[in-house]
Tab-separated table of C-alpha atoms and ligand atoms in Angstrom:
chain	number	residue	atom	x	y	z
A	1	UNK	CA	-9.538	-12.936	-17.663
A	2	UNK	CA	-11.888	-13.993	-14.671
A	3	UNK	CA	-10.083	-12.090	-11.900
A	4	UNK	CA	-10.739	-12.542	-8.236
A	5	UNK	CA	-9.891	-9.439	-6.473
A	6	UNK	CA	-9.560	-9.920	-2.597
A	7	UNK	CA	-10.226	-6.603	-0.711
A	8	UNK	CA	-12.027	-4.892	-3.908
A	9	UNK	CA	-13.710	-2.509	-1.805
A	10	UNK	CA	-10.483	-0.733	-0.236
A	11	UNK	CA	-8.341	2.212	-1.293
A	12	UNK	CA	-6.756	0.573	-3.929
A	13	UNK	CA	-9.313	-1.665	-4.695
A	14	UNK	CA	-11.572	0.371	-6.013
A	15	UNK	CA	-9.400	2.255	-8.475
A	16	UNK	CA	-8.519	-1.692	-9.765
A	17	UNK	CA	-11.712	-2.630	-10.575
A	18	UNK	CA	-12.327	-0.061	-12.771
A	19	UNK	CA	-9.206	-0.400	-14.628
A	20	UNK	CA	-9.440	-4.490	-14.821
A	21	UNK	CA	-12.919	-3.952	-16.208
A	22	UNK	CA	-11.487	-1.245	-18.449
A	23	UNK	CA	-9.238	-3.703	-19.699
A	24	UNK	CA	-12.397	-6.014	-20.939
A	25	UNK	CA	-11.834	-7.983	-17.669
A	26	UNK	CA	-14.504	-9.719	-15.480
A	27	UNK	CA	-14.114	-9.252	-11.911
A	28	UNK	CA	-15.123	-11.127	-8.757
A	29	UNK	CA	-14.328	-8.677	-5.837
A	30	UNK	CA	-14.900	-9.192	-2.064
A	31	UNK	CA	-15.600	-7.086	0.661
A	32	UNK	CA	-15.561	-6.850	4.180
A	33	UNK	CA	-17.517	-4.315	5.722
A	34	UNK	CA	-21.540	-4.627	6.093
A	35	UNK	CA	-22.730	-2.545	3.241
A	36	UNK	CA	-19.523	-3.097	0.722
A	37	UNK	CA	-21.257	-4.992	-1.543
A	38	UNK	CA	-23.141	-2.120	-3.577
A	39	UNK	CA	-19.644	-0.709	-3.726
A	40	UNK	CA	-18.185	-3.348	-5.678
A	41	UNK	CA	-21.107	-3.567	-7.698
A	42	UNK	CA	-20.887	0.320	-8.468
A	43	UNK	CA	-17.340	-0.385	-9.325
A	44	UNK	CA	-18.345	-2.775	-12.273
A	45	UNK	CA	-17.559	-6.051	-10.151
A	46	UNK	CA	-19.619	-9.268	-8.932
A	47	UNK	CA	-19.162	-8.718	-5.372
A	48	UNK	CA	-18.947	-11.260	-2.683
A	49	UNK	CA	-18.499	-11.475	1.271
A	50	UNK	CA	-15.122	-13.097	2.632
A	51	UNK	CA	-13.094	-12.873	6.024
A	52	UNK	CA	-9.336	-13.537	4.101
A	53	UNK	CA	-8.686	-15.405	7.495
A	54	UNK	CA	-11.306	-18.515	7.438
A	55	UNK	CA	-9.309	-20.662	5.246
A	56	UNK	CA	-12.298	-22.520	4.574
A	57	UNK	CA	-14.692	-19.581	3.087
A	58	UNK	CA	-11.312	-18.703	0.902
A	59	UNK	CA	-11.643	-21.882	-0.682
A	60	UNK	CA	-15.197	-21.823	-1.252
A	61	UNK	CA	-15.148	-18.756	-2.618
A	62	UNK	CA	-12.380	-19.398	-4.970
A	63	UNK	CA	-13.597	-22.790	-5.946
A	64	UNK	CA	-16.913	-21.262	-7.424
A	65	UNK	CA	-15.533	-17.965	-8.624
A	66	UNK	CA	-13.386	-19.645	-11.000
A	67	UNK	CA	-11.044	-17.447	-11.747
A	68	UNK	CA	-8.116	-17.260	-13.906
A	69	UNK	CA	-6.323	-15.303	-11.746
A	70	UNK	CA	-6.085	-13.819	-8.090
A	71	UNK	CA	-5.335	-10.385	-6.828
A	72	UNK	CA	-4.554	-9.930	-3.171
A	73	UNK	CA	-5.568	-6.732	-1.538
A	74	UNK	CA	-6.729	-7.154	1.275
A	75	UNK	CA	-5.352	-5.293	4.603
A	76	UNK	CA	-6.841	-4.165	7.962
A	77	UNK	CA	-5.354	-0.530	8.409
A	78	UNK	CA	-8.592	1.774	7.647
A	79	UNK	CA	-9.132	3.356	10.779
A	80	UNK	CA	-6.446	1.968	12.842
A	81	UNK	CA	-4.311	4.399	15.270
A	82	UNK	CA	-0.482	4.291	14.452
A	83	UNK	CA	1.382	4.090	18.173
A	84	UNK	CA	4.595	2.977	18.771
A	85	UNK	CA	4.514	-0.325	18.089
A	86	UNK	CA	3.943	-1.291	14.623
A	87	UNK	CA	3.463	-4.771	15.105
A	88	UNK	CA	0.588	-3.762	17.365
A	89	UNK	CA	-0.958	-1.696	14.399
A	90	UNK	CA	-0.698	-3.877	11.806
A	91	UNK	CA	-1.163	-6.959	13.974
A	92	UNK	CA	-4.655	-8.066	11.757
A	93	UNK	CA	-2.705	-7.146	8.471
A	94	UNK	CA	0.282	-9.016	9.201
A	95	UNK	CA	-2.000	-11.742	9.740
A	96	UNK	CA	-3.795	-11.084	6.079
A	97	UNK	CA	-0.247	-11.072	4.857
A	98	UNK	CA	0.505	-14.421	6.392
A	99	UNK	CA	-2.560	-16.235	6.856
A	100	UNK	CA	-4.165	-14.699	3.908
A	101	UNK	CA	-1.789	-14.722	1.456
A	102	UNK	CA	-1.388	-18.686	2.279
A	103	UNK	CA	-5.018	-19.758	2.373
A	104	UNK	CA	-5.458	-18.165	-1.076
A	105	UNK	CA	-2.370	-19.442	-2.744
A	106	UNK	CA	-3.872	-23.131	-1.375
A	107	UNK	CA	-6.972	-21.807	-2.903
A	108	UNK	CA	-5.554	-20.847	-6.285
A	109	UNK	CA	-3.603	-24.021	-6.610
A	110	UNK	CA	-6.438	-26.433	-6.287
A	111	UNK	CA	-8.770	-24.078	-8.236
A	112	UNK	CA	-5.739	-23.901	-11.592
A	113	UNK	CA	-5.394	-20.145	-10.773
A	114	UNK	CA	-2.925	-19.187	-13.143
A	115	UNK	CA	-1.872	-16.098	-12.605
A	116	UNK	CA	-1.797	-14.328	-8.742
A	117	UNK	CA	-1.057	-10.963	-7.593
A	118	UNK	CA	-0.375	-9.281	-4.067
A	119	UNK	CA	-0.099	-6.455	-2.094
A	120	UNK	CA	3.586	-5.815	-0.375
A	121	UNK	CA	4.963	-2.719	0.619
A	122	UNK	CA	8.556	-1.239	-0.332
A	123	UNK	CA	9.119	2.120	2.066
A	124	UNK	CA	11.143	1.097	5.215
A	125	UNK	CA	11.793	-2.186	4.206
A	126	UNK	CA	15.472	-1.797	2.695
A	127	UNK	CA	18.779	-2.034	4.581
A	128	UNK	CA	18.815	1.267	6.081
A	129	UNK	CA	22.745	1.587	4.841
A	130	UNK	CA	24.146	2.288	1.803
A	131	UNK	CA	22.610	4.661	-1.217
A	132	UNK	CA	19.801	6.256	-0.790
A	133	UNK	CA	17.485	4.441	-3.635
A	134	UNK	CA	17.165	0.424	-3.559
A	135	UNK	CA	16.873	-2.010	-6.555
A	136	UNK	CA	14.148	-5.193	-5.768
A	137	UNK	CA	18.052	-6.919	-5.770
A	138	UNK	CA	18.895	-5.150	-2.819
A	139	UNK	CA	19.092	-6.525	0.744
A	140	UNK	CA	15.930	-5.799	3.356
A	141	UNK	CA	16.769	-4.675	6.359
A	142	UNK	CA	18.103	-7.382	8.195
A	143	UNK	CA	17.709	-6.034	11.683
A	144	UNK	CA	14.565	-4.103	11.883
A	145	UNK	CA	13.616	-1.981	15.115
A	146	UNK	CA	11.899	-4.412	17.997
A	147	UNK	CA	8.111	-3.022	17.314
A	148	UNK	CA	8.255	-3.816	13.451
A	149	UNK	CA	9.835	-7.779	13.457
A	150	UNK	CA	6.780	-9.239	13.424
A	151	UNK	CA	5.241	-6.363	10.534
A	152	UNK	CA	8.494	-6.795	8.449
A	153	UNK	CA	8.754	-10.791	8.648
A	154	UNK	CA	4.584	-10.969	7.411
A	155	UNK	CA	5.624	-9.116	4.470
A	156	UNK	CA	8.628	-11.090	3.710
A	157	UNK	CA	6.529	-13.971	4.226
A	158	UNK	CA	4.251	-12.720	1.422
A	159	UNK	CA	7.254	-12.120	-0.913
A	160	UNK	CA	8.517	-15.124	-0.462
A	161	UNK	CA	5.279	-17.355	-0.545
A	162	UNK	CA	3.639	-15.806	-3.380
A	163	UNK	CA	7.156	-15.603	-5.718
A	164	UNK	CA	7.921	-19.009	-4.927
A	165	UNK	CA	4.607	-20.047	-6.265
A	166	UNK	CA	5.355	-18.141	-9.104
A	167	UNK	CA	3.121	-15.329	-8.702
A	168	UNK	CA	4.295	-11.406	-7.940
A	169	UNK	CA	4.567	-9.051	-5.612
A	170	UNK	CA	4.135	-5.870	-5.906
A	171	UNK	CA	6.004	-3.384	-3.039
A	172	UNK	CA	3.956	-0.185	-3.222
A	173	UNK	CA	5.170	3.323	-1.897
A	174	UNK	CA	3.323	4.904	0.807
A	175	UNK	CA	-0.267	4.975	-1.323
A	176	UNK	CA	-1.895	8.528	-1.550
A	177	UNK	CA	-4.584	10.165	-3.465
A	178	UNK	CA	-8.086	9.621	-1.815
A	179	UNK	CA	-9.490	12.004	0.657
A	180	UNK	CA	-8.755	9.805	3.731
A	181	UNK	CA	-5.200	9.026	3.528
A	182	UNK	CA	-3.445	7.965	6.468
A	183	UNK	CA	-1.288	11.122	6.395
A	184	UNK	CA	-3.823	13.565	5.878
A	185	UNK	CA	-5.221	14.008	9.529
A	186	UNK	CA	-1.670	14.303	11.312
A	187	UNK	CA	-0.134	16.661	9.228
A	188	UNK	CA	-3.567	18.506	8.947
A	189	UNK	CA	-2.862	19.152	12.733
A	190	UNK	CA	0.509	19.557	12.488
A	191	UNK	CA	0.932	15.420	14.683
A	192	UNK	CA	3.338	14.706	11.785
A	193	UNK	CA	6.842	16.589	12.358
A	194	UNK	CA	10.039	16.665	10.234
A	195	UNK	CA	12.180	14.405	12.325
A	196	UNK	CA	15.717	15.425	13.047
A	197	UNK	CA	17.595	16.605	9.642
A	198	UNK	CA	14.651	15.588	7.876
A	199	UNK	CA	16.844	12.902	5.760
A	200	UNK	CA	14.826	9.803	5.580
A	201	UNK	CA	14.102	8.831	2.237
A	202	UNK	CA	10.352	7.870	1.649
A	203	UNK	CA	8.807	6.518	-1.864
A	204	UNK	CA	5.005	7.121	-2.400
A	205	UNK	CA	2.775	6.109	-5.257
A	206	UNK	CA	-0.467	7.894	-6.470
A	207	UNK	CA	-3.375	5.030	-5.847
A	208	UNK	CA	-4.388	5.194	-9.663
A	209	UNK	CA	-0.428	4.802	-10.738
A	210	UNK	CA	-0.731	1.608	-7.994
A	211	UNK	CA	-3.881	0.296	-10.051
A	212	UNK	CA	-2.241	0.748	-13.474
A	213	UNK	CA	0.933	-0.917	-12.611
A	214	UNK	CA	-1.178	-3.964	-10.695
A	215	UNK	CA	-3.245	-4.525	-14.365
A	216	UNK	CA	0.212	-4.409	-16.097
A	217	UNK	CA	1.726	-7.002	-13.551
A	218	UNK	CA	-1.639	-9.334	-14.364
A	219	UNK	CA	-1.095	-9.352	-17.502
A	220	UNK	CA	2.957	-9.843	-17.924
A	221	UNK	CA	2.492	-12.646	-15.654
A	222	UNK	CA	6.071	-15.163	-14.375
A	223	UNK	CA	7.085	-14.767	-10.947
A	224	UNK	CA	8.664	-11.506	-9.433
A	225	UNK	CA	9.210	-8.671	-7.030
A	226	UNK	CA	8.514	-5.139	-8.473
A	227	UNK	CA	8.727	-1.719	-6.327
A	228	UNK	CA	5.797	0.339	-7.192
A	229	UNK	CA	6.913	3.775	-6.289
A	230	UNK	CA	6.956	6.618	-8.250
A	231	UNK	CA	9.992	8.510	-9.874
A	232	UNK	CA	11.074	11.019	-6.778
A	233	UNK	CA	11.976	9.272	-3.586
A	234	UNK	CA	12.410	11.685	-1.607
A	235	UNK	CA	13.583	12.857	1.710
A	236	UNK	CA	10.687	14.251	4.696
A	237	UNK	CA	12.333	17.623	4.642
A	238	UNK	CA	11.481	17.587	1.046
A	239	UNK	CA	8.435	16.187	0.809
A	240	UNK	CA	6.236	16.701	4.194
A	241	UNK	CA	6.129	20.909	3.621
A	242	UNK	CA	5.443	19.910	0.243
A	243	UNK	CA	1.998	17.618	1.054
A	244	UNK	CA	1.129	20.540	3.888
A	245	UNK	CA	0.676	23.258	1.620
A	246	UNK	CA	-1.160	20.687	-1.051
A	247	UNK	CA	-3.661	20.348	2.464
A	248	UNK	CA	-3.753	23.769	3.006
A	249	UNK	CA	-2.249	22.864	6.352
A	250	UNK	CA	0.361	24.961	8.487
A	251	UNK	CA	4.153	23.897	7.793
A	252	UNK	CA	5.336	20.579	9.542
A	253	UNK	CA	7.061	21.226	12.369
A	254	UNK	CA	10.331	19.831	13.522
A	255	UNK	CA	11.974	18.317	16.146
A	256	UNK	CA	15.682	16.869	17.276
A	257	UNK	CA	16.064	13.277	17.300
A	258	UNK	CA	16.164	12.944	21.159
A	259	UNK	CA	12.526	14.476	21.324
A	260	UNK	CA	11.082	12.627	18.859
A	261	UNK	CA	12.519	9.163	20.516
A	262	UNK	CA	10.917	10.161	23.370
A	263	UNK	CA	7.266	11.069	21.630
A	264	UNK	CA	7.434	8.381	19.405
A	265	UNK	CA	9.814	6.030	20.413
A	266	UNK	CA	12.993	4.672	19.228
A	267	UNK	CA	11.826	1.826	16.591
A	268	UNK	CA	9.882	4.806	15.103
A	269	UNK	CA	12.668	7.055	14.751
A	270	UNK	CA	15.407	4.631	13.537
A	271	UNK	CA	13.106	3.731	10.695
A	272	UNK	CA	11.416	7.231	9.595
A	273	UNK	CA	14.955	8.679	10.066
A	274	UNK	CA	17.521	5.997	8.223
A	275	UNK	CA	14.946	4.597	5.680
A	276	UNK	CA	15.624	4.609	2.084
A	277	UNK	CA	13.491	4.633	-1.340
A	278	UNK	CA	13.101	2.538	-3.772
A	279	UNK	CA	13.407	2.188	-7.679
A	280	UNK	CA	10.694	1.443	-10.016
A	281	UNK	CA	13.116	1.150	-12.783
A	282	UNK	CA	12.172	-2.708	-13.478
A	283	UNK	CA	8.302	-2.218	-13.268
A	284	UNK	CA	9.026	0.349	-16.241
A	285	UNK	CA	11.367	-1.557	-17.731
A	286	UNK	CA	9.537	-5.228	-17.730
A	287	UNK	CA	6.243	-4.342	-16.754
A	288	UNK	CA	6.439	-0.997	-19.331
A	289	UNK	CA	4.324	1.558	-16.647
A	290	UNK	CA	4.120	4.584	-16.878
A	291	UNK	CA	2.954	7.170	-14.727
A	292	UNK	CA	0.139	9.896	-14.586
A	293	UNK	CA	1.723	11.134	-11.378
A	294	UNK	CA	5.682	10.406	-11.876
A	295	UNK	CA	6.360	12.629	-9.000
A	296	UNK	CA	4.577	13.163	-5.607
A	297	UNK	CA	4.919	17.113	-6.383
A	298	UNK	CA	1.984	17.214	-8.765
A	299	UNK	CA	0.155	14.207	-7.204
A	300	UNK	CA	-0.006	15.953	-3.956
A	301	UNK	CA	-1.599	19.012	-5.429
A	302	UNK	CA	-3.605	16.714	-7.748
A	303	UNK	CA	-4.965	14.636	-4.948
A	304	UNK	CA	-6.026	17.347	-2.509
A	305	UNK	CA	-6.837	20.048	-3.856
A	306	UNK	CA	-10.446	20.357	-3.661
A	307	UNK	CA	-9.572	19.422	0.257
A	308	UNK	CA	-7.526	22.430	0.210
A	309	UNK	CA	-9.710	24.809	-1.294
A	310	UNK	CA	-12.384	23.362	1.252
A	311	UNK	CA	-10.419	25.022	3.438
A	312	UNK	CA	-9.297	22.349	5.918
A	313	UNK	CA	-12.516	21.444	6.564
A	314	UNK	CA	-12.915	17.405	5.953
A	315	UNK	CA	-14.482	16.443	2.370
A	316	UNK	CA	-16.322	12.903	2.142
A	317	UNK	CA	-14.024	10.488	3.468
A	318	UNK	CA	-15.277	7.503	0.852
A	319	UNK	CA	-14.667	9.402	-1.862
A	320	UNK	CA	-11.348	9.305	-3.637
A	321	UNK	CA	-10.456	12.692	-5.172
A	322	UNK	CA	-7.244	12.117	-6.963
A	323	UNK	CA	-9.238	11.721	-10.634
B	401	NAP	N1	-1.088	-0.672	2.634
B	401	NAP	C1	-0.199	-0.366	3.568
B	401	NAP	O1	0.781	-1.095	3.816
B	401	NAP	C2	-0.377	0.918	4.398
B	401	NAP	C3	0.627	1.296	5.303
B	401	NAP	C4	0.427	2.424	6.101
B	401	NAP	C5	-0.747	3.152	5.970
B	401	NAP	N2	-1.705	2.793	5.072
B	401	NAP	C6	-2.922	3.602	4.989
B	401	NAP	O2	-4.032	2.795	5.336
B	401	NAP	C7	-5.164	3.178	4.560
B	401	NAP	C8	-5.805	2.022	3.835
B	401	NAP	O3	-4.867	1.124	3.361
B	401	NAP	P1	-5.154	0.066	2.196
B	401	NAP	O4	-5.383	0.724	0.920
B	401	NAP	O5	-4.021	-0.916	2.259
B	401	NAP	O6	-6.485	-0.686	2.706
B	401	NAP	P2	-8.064	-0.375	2.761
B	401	NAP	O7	-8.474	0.770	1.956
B	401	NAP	O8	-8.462	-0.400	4.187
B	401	NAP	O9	-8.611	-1.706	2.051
B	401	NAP	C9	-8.445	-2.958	2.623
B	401	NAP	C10	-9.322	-3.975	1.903
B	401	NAP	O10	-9.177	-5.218	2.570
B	401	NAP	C11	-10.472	-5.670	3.012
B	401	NAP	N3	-10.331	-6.426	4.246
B	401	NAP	C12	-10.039	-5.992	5.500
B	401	NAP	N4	-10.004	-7.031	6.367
B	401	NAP	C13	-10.281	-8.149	5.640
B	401	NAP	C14	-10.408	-9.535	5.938
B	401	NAP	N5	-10.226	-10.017	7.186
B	401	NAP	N6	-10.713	-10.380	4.940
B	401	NAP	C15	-10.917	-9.926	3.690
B	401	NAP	N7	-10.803	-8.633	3.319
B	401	NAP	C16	-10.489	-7.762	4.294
B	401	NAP	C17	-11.310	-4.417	3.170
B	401	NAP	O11	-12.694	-4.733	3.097
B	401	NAP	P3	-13.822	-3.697	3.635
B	401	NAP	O12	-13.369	-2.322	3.210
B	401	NAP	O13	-15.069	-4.124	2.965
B	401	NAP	O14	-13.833	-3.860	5.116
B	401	NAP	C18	-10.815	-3.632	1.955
B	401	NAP	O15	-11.432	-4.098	0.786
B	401	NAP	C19	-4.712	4.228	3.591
B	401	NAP	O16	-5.125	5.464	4.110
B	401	NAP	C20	-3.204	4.115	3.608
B	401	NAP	O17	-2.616	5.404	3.416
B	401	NAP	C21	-1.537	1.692	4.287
């Protein structure tokens, strides 16, 4: 298939094009960033220029690409500073999600796109009550904390729009396995604490896994939601001493609900300490993925080693190191 692959020069980006083109597909992949271009053309795709936002340049670009289908990646979160408001932080994403997502689905309609793909997120979405581990059947969270309406109703938004056009959406886990994930720099420095018990349940998903299941999800095509999390949600206690010693970083610390409300506020806390995982039993099931990295245990040590054995000292950010 022609594929037009919107934000082909991020973190998960570039581990698609590889495997799209792997899978004797041709690939149209924008970029952002001054100086992206080369990237996508090392990566095996066409590349082109394209702000997700101007509604006109999306159709443009769509209109003479072609393609046969559309893969959404695009987000704005490289380099941004988590505080506590969410909505402040992923302000230009929830507008990607939004905006985005609806200026290429009006681009993919008039151009006969048949098939179209996007990026939605699964960890702290669910109703935090209830078991820990949540189906793509099971309720969001229908009152989310004050700082993350505005981040949780963009990605709903995307669910909705892009399923009801009959396209999927896929809700990753927390994405790891490049040298610059988000995590890696607080819990480097020990910024990244096991809050209160510990008991929040997170789901994660090595970026290659993420690429694999996105080429499946092209090619089974209908309309759906699919969590795109790997085999072991898990709770922090578990999992944050775990990714430490995979950084060669100093055990997490810890620290009673109360203090943590106060560092990080309470939306922060009520999420990171009540959220719940998610299954990927349906994306095995109908999508039939499986997974290099079924658990975050080897993936860790997988991704970061050679950051490890650098001894803590940073190893080139653009390059991903979990293959
Ligand atoms: N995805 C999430 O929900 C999430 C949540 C929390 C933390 N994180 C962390 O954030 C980091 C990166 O996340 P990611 O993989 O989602 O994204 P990413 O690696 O930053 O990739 C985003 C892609 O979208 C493109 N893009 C940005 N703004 C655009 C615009 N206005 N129009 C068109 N394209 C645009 C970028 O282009 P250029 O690169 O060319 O600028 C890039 O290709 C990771 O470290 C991850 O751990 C992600």
């Amino acid at each position: 298939m022609r594929v037009f692959v919107a934000g082909a020069s991020g973190a998960i980006g570039s581990r698609l094009v590889p495997q799209l083109i792997d899978q004797g597909h041709e690939v149209i992949g924008t970029f952002r960033s001054p100086g992206n271009a080369e990237r996508v053309r090392a990566l095996g795709g066409q590349p082109v220029a394209l702000d997700v936002l101007d509604g006109r340049a999306v159709r443009e670009a769509v209109l003479k690409a072609e393609p046969e289908a559309i893969i959404h990646q695009a987000t704005a979160l490289a380099a941004v500073r988590f505080g506590r408001s969410l909505d402040r932080s992923f302000a230009p994403t929830n507008r990607l999600r939004t905006e985005g997502t609806d200026a290429l689905l009006a681009a993919a309609r008039e151009a006969g796109v048949r098939r179209f793909v996007a990026q939605s997120f699964a960890s702290y979405r669910y109703a935090r009550e209830g078991g820990p581990v949540k189906t793509e059947d099971d309720p969001l969270d229908p009152a989310p904390p004050a700082m993350a309406l505005k981040t949780n109703a963009a990605m709903r938004h995307l669910d909705e729009a892009v399923t009801s056009a009959g396209g999927i959406a896929l809700r990753y886990g927390g994405f790891y396995g490049a040298a610059n994930d988000g995590l890696v720099r607080p819990v480097r420095k020990r910024q990244f604490p096991v809050i209160g018990d510990g008991g929040g349940i997170s789901s994660f998903v090595h970026l290659d896994d993420a690429a694999t299941a996105t080429v499946l999800a092209l090619g089974h095509g209908g309309a759906g939601l699919y969590n795109i999390v790997d085999d072991e949600p898990a709770p922090m206690s578990e999992w944050l001493p775990v990714l430490a010693e995979a950084l060669g970083a100093r055990s997490p610390r810890h620290v009673p609900l109360w203090l943590a409300r106060l560092i990080a506020g309470k939306g922060m806390v009520m999420m990171a300490a009540g959220s719940r995982g998610a299954s990927n039993a349906k994306a095995k099931q109908e999508l039939g993925w499986t997974l290099r990295y079924p658990s975050w245990r080897q993936g860790f040590a997988a991704a970061y080693a050679a950051a490890a054995s650098a001894d803590g000292r940073a190893s080139d950010p653009a390059r991903g190191v979990g293959s």
